[in-house]
Amino acid sequence: MQWVKVLGGLVGAAALLGLGIILGHFAVPKGADAPSSSVFQDLDLEILETVMKQLDASKIRENLRELSKEPHLASSPRDEALVQLLLQRWRDPASGLDSAEAPKYEVLLSFPSREQPNRVTVVGPTGTVLFACRQSEQDLTGEQGGPDVVPPYAAYAPPGTPQGLLVYANRGTEEDFMTLRAQGIRLEGTIALTRYGGTGRGAKAINAAKHGVAGVLVYTDPADINDGQSSASETFPNSWRLPPSGVERGSYYEYFGDPLTPYLPANPSSFRLDPAAVSGFPPIPTQPIGFEDAKILLCNLQGTVAPAAWQGALGCDYRLGPGFRLNGDFPTDSQVNVSVHNRLELRNSSNVLGIIRGAVEPDRYVLYGNHRDSWVHGAVDPSSGTAVLLELSRVLGTLLKKGTWRPRRSIVFASWGAEEFGLIGSTEFTEEFFSKLQERTVAYINVDISVFANATLRAQGTPPVQSVIFSAAKQIRAPGSEDLSIYDNWIRYFNRSSPAYGLVPSLGSLGAGSDYAPFIHFLGISSMDIAYTYDRSKTSARIYPTYHTAFDTFGYVDKFVDPGFGSHQAVARTAGSVLLRLSDSLFLPLNVSDYGENLRSFLQAAQQNLEVLLEQHSISLGPLVTAVEKFERAATALVQHVSELRKDTLDPLQVRMLNDQLMLLERTFLNPRAFPEERYYSHVLWAPRTGSVATFPGLANACSRAMNTSPGSEAWAEVRRQLSILVVALEGAAATLRPVADL
Amino acid sequence: MQWVKVLGGLVGAAALLGLGIILGHFAVPKGADAPSSSVFQDLDLEILETVMKQLDASKIRENLRELSKEPHLASSPRDEALVQLLLQRWRDPASGLDSAEAPKYEVLLSFPSREQPNRVTVVGPTGTVLFACRQSEQDLTGEQGGPDVVPPYAAYAPPGTPQGLLVYANRGTEEDFMTLRAQGIRLEGTIALTRYGGTGRGAKAINAAKHGVAGVLVYTDPADINDGQSSASETFPNSWRLPPSGVERGSYYEYFGDPLTPYLPANPSSFRLDPAAVSGFPPIPTQPIGFEDAKILLCNLQGTVAPAAWQGALGCDYRLGPGFRLNGDFPTDSQVNVSVHNRLELRNSSNVLGIIRGAVEPDRYVLYGNHRDSWVHGAVDPSSGTAVLLELSRVLGTLLKKGTWRPRRSIVFASWGAEEFGLIGSTEFTEEFFSKLQERTVAYINVDISVFANATLRAQGTPPVQSVIFSAAKQIRAPGSEDLSIYDNWIRYFNRSSPAYGLVPSLGSLGAGSDYAPFIHFLGISSMDIAYTYDRSKTSARIYPTYHTAFDTFGYVDKFVDPGFGSHQAVARTAGSVLLRLSDSLFLPLNVSDYGENLRSFLQAAQQNLEVLLEQHSISLGPLVTAVEKFERAATALVQHVSELRKDTLDPLQVRMLNDQLMLLERTFLNPRAFPEERYYSHVLWAPRTGSVATFPGLANACSRAMNTSPGSEAWAEVRRQLSILVVALEGAAATLRPVADL
């Protein structure tokens, strides 16, 4: 095993370590097991190399086998057994952490009824059931069965047994339903068959209900997930593709966090909303089905042929309905019955938190997390991430217990509960400790699915984490290659032209797809998500094919996703290197000037796409231009200042002050009053954006809403307000980066 | 001059200074003018004593003479001239600060018209003007006249010329108007005569308008301000009492901050509300008058004799009206006409900010401020505070420029603009720099009116500042006494029994009466207000008698309020000592465990007054009890830990970490989503509280609203929500105080 050695970064570590020893009399003994620490303790490249070497692919494979050997739906007995497994690992005397706890929240989950399974049937004119969709997936390899496999369902969809004529509604967007209406199709009382993708799960039912639709079915089209392939011979277990009976489960709740306790931790005594008053649940019964069943329904529809963009790969012309065609499998006036018997239940869900106390700055936290709960066996989602988490904590824990190493800052490992129901464990955690976390957290590293596929690294994050991910990726060998670094491989798949650096790998932005969401959007903590992923020239699959199905098993990963576990190891090394750099570097490796490129590109998009419109309403982008320039100047000056510091005259408080500026920059973009209707979204740069202009979300969204209103409207006032909020945030960010005694 | 030497506090300063010198090689040179600094720099008691000695009463007197020699209404030329005076002082090469700036905001103020003066008249049945109130106060000593004296007016009251029968409405509370209604008095179209006190200024007009009242008059009753005395011979210039022509001006806006830019700094480019859409302005024309004129109106009223509690000291029976009595000065159907011609104007208003850069932790700010603008000459309000501010900055600036001293942390002196219109300058400042200020500010010290009267110290603040004020007050001689400390004098006037300390002076809580409001309520920064004040056994005056009138002049202060300026000096020393202790102490002198007493007393009030009611609705105070206990334990342990630290093994980062816990405790009580309808109020312990139970405001207010609603009401849900918000805040506060590597 080779580790590409490219020494980089700001600091001459050897020189500083020397200084650290000289100044060692400042150290406060932290216990017999700790090496002596110094206020100048810096990243130790030897330790980093040791960690990289010790991260073991076969151990990750063993972790994954154990983690995914049983289904571990949130709050199930097996989920709780994994809590114990994590606690045991993190409390291990030889390889554990300083401490580990498993606090519980009492959260609202949704489950199908065991007694009354959900059922989708075709009912003939006389009431006879002519056809019934499968109620569970086929057990193809002996890995997909058993009593703990939860049947496919749409979590949080309400119970009910609507029955009506079937229509095909493509992806269930508002536009899709308008298209059906424009065709003269009466939607009231119908059952809408939709396919995954294009919009959030819950949105399909919300859009449908607005048009009077009585029930919604959702399936995964082979065109979207299998590059068109659908036969048994082309799919799992003969390839990584989704077999015909596979059904994507998922949460259909529109927001995140425990639905009953927005902004409050779901402790037993916490105030809870009346479930009937919760907004964001699907309003009508909804049920997911496999494409095998969808084909029977869809290929029997009558009516106009659907638009080309609505067609899929089921091997027939998709028609709109309503109702079935003449000479098909069913009488034309047969209806579809959707019987949903889901129940809401208050359940205990645990997070597991494991801590390595920092030697020098224990009040600075680097968080590293992933969720633990799965829909079924969840080998890829989320156990591929948890397998990496456990290997990383084993390696670090071993160094810790041996007394070889203790990080400068505290490291907090987290195994979140109930993510699949809406990032619940992580959100409750941020709600419980919001002050402390905001004040002290350096960054949050999320590794959920660690390997979607084994082609390349994929990273999402806010600009300050770009540089540390790049540093890590440059020093690690790409799996399956002798001389290519992860970085060099990555840049071949995802890249962009950076004004400052030329061609670099492109970092994705953070939505709300995993547990980083409450950290970045609610608390303004610099966050990232790291994984290995597809070669997009080889597949256009919406996501890995067995996502949220019973086919996401250990055997699937071992055979198809990452044989040999080299990609898992690559992710463990990359995320581990990022973690060590953040926890151990004397100066935080957060490059604040990289935010400048992002602001500049948002500004340019606004200038190119919105400026003419804004000028028509006498709104100037001038103050925004000035604010971006101020930010750029302050960020560049700060980075320059840090790079010029004479290492031999450093003052430990000076280092801390500069690090505070770097750490807290992300917080300056937070304004809890910016988007009062967007629950948890307070980050003025990364809140959800509608429309196609890649610019500041508040401005973009307000402009979309104002566009067709009169000049004096409330909507135009909101455009002005959003622009001011943004300017104040950017000016405040610049102020945070300027020399600290300037006001 | 003697300074009571009571060495106290946590730290053996001499020992630490020695250590500081040994470790001096860590110091980073901060420029030729600075003494060498050390990361262990601590409060220097010699410097403190020097500062105490150099604070000069006669210089404060000269400052006051200069500051109050002309009226300096917000944004007036004289206000701007004072901005220049402050800049000149703070930029003085021999006694100035490191830097000083005067940033401007563009804010909405309200002024009477010069061309059309406001006028209050009695109009006879034929339309003849039978009587006109004074339009300006009498110039009794040559100090009260001149073109720059703004005539009395109610700032932000709308223009209009209502005319109607007069009624007497006591203090203009909702209850007062209900009392009139209960008497069968028809209020529609009337003019309501009210007296100051009992409720906010603007509330009188808001309450009146709800009952159809067309215009409001407000006067100051001699019973409320002059201990009943009202004749010319008993009042100024023959005593400190308010003369008959004196009129209290004031802002009638219900909120604070620039009315057009809530939550945004009032920069020229900022989004502004349409003034017509602003809520919180008085809805009907309103005008203040003197008691000389009020007497003529009130003593001529007909109708029922007002309740005993409504009677005052004008020497007649107060009757309710409507209209005038038979055989009085006016025909019974005469009406009162209120002609108001106030105008809203966007004006530039400056803050002046002067900075002393910290030697060791320049990114920690101790803020010390007062407003600059007055209604007329404003000798007491606010110039008595500004005179102290300038003397304090002179003494510190001189030490700084001589190179004898530089504080550990940065000191920011502020002279706020447009406070009288609603704390505008300070609020805009907090809106502009909210992130930075929240992250870095140790405390805010406000000295607005420094001397109300010369009997005793009076301090308001949150619990963590109690100990530092006590430490300061114990070491300074009370004015006019040889051996009594300010503390010993203080405890004779205001005291309480503390479970931890026995009898101690009682600290008042912070409302929104001066510029500390945005710091504590909006940003959660530990704040205080310090002044000298009355012997309450000698006067029951609502406030010093010439408050906001033309009689608040230098001569008034020099002769009546504080001859010799000993109380001014006492306040300068107290506030100066607090400032130095906060800026220079190695460990912040914020005693977090003192919050425990406050929480415990709020809890006990809730248990005694609300628990039965809550239990009837199955709401338990148990989680709150637990949270308070957790807080107490964590706070006590932290204070204990700090006191036990071995000074010879201190690590500078350890000090910083502990100080961050102390500094940021106040921030943990902030929840911007707790009271969405209370603009700027986010502090869950100090938001406005209605009702008489001295407990947690969110709980108290929610209970008041829920009291008479049915068990399943929204109001009872809000009680539960408020209780949870509180529990989370207290648990979060405890978490912040616990050892930093515990989660």
CSV table of C-alpha atoms in Angstrom, one decimal, chain A residues 99-226:
chain,number,residue,atom,x,y,z
A,99,SER,CA,-16.2,8.4,26.3
A,100,ALA,CA,-19.4,7.4,24.5
A,101,GLU,CA,-23.1,7.9,25.2
A,102,ALA,CA,-26.3,7.1,23.5
A,103,PRO,CA,-28.9,9.7,24.4
A,104,LYS,CA,-32.5,9.0,23.2
A,105,TYR,CA,-35.1,11.2,21.7
A,106,GLU,CA,-38.8,10.4,21.5
A,107,VAL,CA,-39.7,11.0,18.0
A,108,LEU,CA,-42.7,10.6,15.7
A,109,LEU,CA,-42.1,7.9,13.1
A,110,SER,CA,-44.5,6.2,10.7
A,111,PHE,CA,-44.8,2.5,10.0
A,112,PRO,CA,-47.1,0.2,8.0
A,113,SER,CA,-49.4,-2.0,9.9
A,114,ARG,CA,-48.4,-5.7,10.3
A,115,GLU,CA,-52.0,-6.7,10.7
A,116,GLN,CA,-53.3,-4.8,7.7
A,117,PRO,CA,-50.6,-4.7,5.0
A,118,ASN,CA,-50.8,-1.9,2.5
A,119,ARG,CA,-52.3,-3.1,-0.7
A,120,VAL,CA,-52.6,-1.8,-4.3
A,121,THR,CA,-55.2,-3.6,-6.4
A,122,VAL,CA,-57.1,-3.3,-9.7
A,123,VAL,CA,-60.8,-3.7,-9.0
A,124,GLY,CA,-63.2,-4.7,-11.7
A,125,PRO,CA,-66.6,-3.0,-12.3
A,126,THR,CA,-68.2,-5.6,-10.1
A,127,GLY,CA,-65.8,-5.2,-7.3
A,128,THR,CA,-63.7,-8.2,-8.0
A,129,VAL,CA,-60.0,-7.8,-7.4
A,130,LEU,CA,-58.4,-8.4,-10.8
A,131,PHE,CA,-54.8,-7.8,-9.9
A,132,ALA,CA,-52.8,-7.1,-6.7
A,133,CYS,CA,-49.4,-5.5,-6.6
A,134,ARG,CA,-46.7,-7.4,-4.6
A,135,GLN,CA,-46.6,-6.6,-0.9
A,136,SER,CA,-43.0,-7.4,-0.6
A,137,GLU,CA,-39.9,-7.7,-2.8
A,138,GLN,CA,-38.8,-11.0,-4.1
A,139,ASP,CA,-36.2,-12.8,-2.1
A,140,LEU,CA,-33.7,-13.5,-5.0
A,141,THR,CA,-30.6,-14.5,-3.1
A,142,GLY,CA,-31.8,-15.4,0.3
A,143,GLU,CA,-30.6,-12.0,1.6
A,144,GLN,CA,-33.9,-10.1,1.0
A,145,GLY,CA,-36.3,-12.0,3.2
A,146,GLY,CA,-37.3,-12.3,6.8
A,147,PRO,CA,-39.8,-10.9,9.2
A,148,ASP,CA,-37.7,-7.7,9.8
A,149,VAL,CA,-37.9,-6.5,6.2
A,150,VAL,CA,-40.4,-3.7,6.4
A,151,PRO,CA,-42.7,-3.9,3.4
A,152,PRO,CA,-42.5,-1.0,1.0
A,153,TYR,CA,-44.4,2.1,2.1
A,154,ALA,CA,-44.5,5.8,2.0
A,155,ALA,CA,-43.6,7.0,5.5
A,156,TYR,CA,-46.0,9.6,6.9
A,157,ALA,CA,-48.5,9.0,4.2
A,158,PRO,CA,-51.9,8.9,5.9
A,159,PRO,CA,-54.1,5.8,6.1
A,160,GLY,CA,-57.0,5.5,3.7
A,161,THR,CA,-58.4,3.4,0.9
A,162,PRO,CA,-59.1,5.6,-2.0
A,163,GLN,CA,-60.2,4.0,-5.2
A,164,GLY,CA,-60.6,5.5,-8.7
A,165,LEU,CA,-59.6,5.5,-12.3
A,166,LEU,CA,-55.8,5.5,-12.9
A,167,VAL,CA,-54.0,8.4,-14.5
A,168,TYR,CA,-50.3,8.6,-15.3
A,169,ALA,CA,-48.8,11.9,-13.9
A,170,ASN,CA,-45.1,11.5,-14.8
A,171,ARG,CA,-43.1,12.9,-11.9
A,172,GLY,CA,-46.0,14.4,-10.1
A,173,THR,CA,-44.9,18.0,-10.3
A,174,GLU,CA,-47.3,20.9,-10.4
A,175,GLU,CA,-46.5,21.3,-14.1
A,176,ASP,CA,-47.3,17.6,-14.7
A,177,PHE,CA,-50.7,17.9,-13.2
A,178,MET,CA,-51.4,21.1,-15.2
A,179,THR,CA,-50.4,19.2,-18.3
A,180,LEU,CA,-53.0,16.5,-17.5
A,181,ARG,CA,-55.6,19.2,-16.9
A,182,ALA,CA,-54.7,20.9,-20.2
A,183,GLN,CA,-55.5,17.6,-21.9
A,184,GLY,CA,-59.0,17.8,-20.5
A,185,ILE,CA,-58.5,15.1,-18.0
A,186,ARG,CA,-60.6,15.3,-14.9
A,187,LEU,CA,-58.3,14.5,-11.9
A,188,GLU,CA,-60.9,14.5,-9.1
A,189,GLY,CA,-61.1,11.1,-7.4
A,190,THR,CA,-58.4,9.5,-9.6
A,191,ILE,CA,-55.4,7.5,-8.5
A,192,ALA,CA,-52.2,9.1,-9.9
A,193,LEU,CA,-49.3,6.9,-10.9
A,194,THR,CA,-46.1,8.8,-10.7
A,195,ARG,CA,-42.4,8.0,-11.0
A,196,TYR,CA,-39.6,8.9,-8.6
A,197,GLY,CA,-37.4,11.8,-9.4
A,198,GLY,CA,-37.9,15.4,-10.5
A,199,THR,CA,-39.3,16.5,-7.2
A,200,GLY,CA,-39.3,15.5,-3.5
A,201,ARG,CA,-41.3,12.4,-2.5
A,202,GLY,CA,-43.9,14.2,-0.5
A,203,ALA,CA,-44.4,16.9,-3.1
A,204,LYS,CA,-46.0,14.4,-5.5
A,205,ALA,CA,-48.9,13.8,-3.1
A,206,ILE,CA,-49.2,17.5,-2.2
A,207,ASN,CA,-49.3,18.5,-5.8
A,208,ALA,CA,-51.8,15.7,-6.6
A,209,ALA,CA,-54.1,16.6,-3.8
A,210,LYS,CA,-54.4,20.2,-5.0
A,211,HIS,CA,-56.1,18.8,-8.1
A,212,GLY,CA,-58.4,16.5,-6.3
A,213,VAL,CA,-56.5,13.3,-6.8
A,214,ALA,CA,-57.5,10.7,-4.2
A,215,GLY,CA,-54.4,8.5,-4.0
A,216,VAL,CA,-50.9,8.4,-5.4
A,217,LEU,CA,-48.7,5.5,-6.5
A,218,VAL,CA,-44.9,6.0,-7.0
A,219,TYR,CA,-42.6,3.7,-8.8
A,220,THR,CA,-39.0,3.7,-10.1
A,221,ASP,CA,-38.8,3.7,-13.9
A,222,PRO,CA,-36.0,1.6,-15.3
A,223,ALA,CA,-35.2,4.5,-17.6
A,224,ASP,CA,-34.3,6.5,-14.5
A,225,ILE,CA,-32.5,3.9,-12.4
A,226,ASN,CA,-31.3,1.1,-14.7
